[in-house]
XYZ file of C-alpha atoms in Angstrom:
60
model
C -6.609 -7.551 20.107
C -6.196 -6.179 16.790
C -4.614 -2.480 16.656
C -7.457 0.178 16.200
C -9.087 -2.256 19.006
C -5.655 -1.298 21.339
C -6.628 2.164 20.878
C -9.621 2.199 21.935
C -9.162 0.689 25.547
C -9.779 3.035 27.812
C -7.028 2.083 30.245
C -3.988 3.146 28.478
C -1.790 5.270 29.301
C -1.101 8.070 26.501
C 2.202 6.775 26.144
C 0.899 3.514 25.523
C -1.844 5.166 22.718
C 0.983 7.011 21.160
C 3.207 4.009 20.472
C -0.114 2.330 19.656
C -0.715 5.486 17.099
C 3.003 5.667 15.910
C 2.704 1.760 14.656
C -0.727 2.324 12.838
C 1.123 5.082 10.992
C 3.953 3.268 9.913
C 1.698 0.497 8.916
C -0.407 3.047 6.762
C 2.905 4.219 5.157
C 4.239 0.572 4.660
C 0.585 -0.615 3.096
C 0.720 2.746 1.057
C 4.247 1.784 -0.400
C 3.133 -1.758 -1.441
C 0.306 0.133 -3.093
C 2.347 2.363 -5.250
C 5.151 -0.550 -5.656
C 1.878 -2.632 -7.282
C 0.520 0.519 -9.477
C 3.797 1.040 -11.317
C 4.175 -3.188 -11.974
C 0.331 -2.583 -13.338
C 1.443 0.328 -15.371
C 4.525 -1.234 -16.577
C 3.201 -4.130 -17.353
C -0.346 -2.740 -19.683
C 2.900 -0.183 -21.170
C 4.345 -3.153 -22.253
C 1.367 -5.345 -23.202
C 0.415 -2.059 -25.316
C 3.723 -1.994 -27.003
C 3.703 -5.675 -28.098
C -0.217 -5.211 -29.709
C 1.009 -2.160 -31.407
C 4.458 -4.064 -32.827
C 2.101 -6.572 -34.071
C -0.627 -4.848 -35.536
C 1.784 -2.537 -37.686
C 3.526 -5.786 -38.624
C 0.489 -7.070 -40.158
């Protein structure tokens, strides 16, 4: 069962539910970090590509 499914099970204790919630928060934060890193890489690659293009057009 996935994490949200586990949270929806009504037989869980409050402590168990909080553990699942905390795990979900950690996973969400991890995903945000990965997305931020990917966005930064794309920005760097795009900037580098633009610079190469500008260098080639000014050399011509």
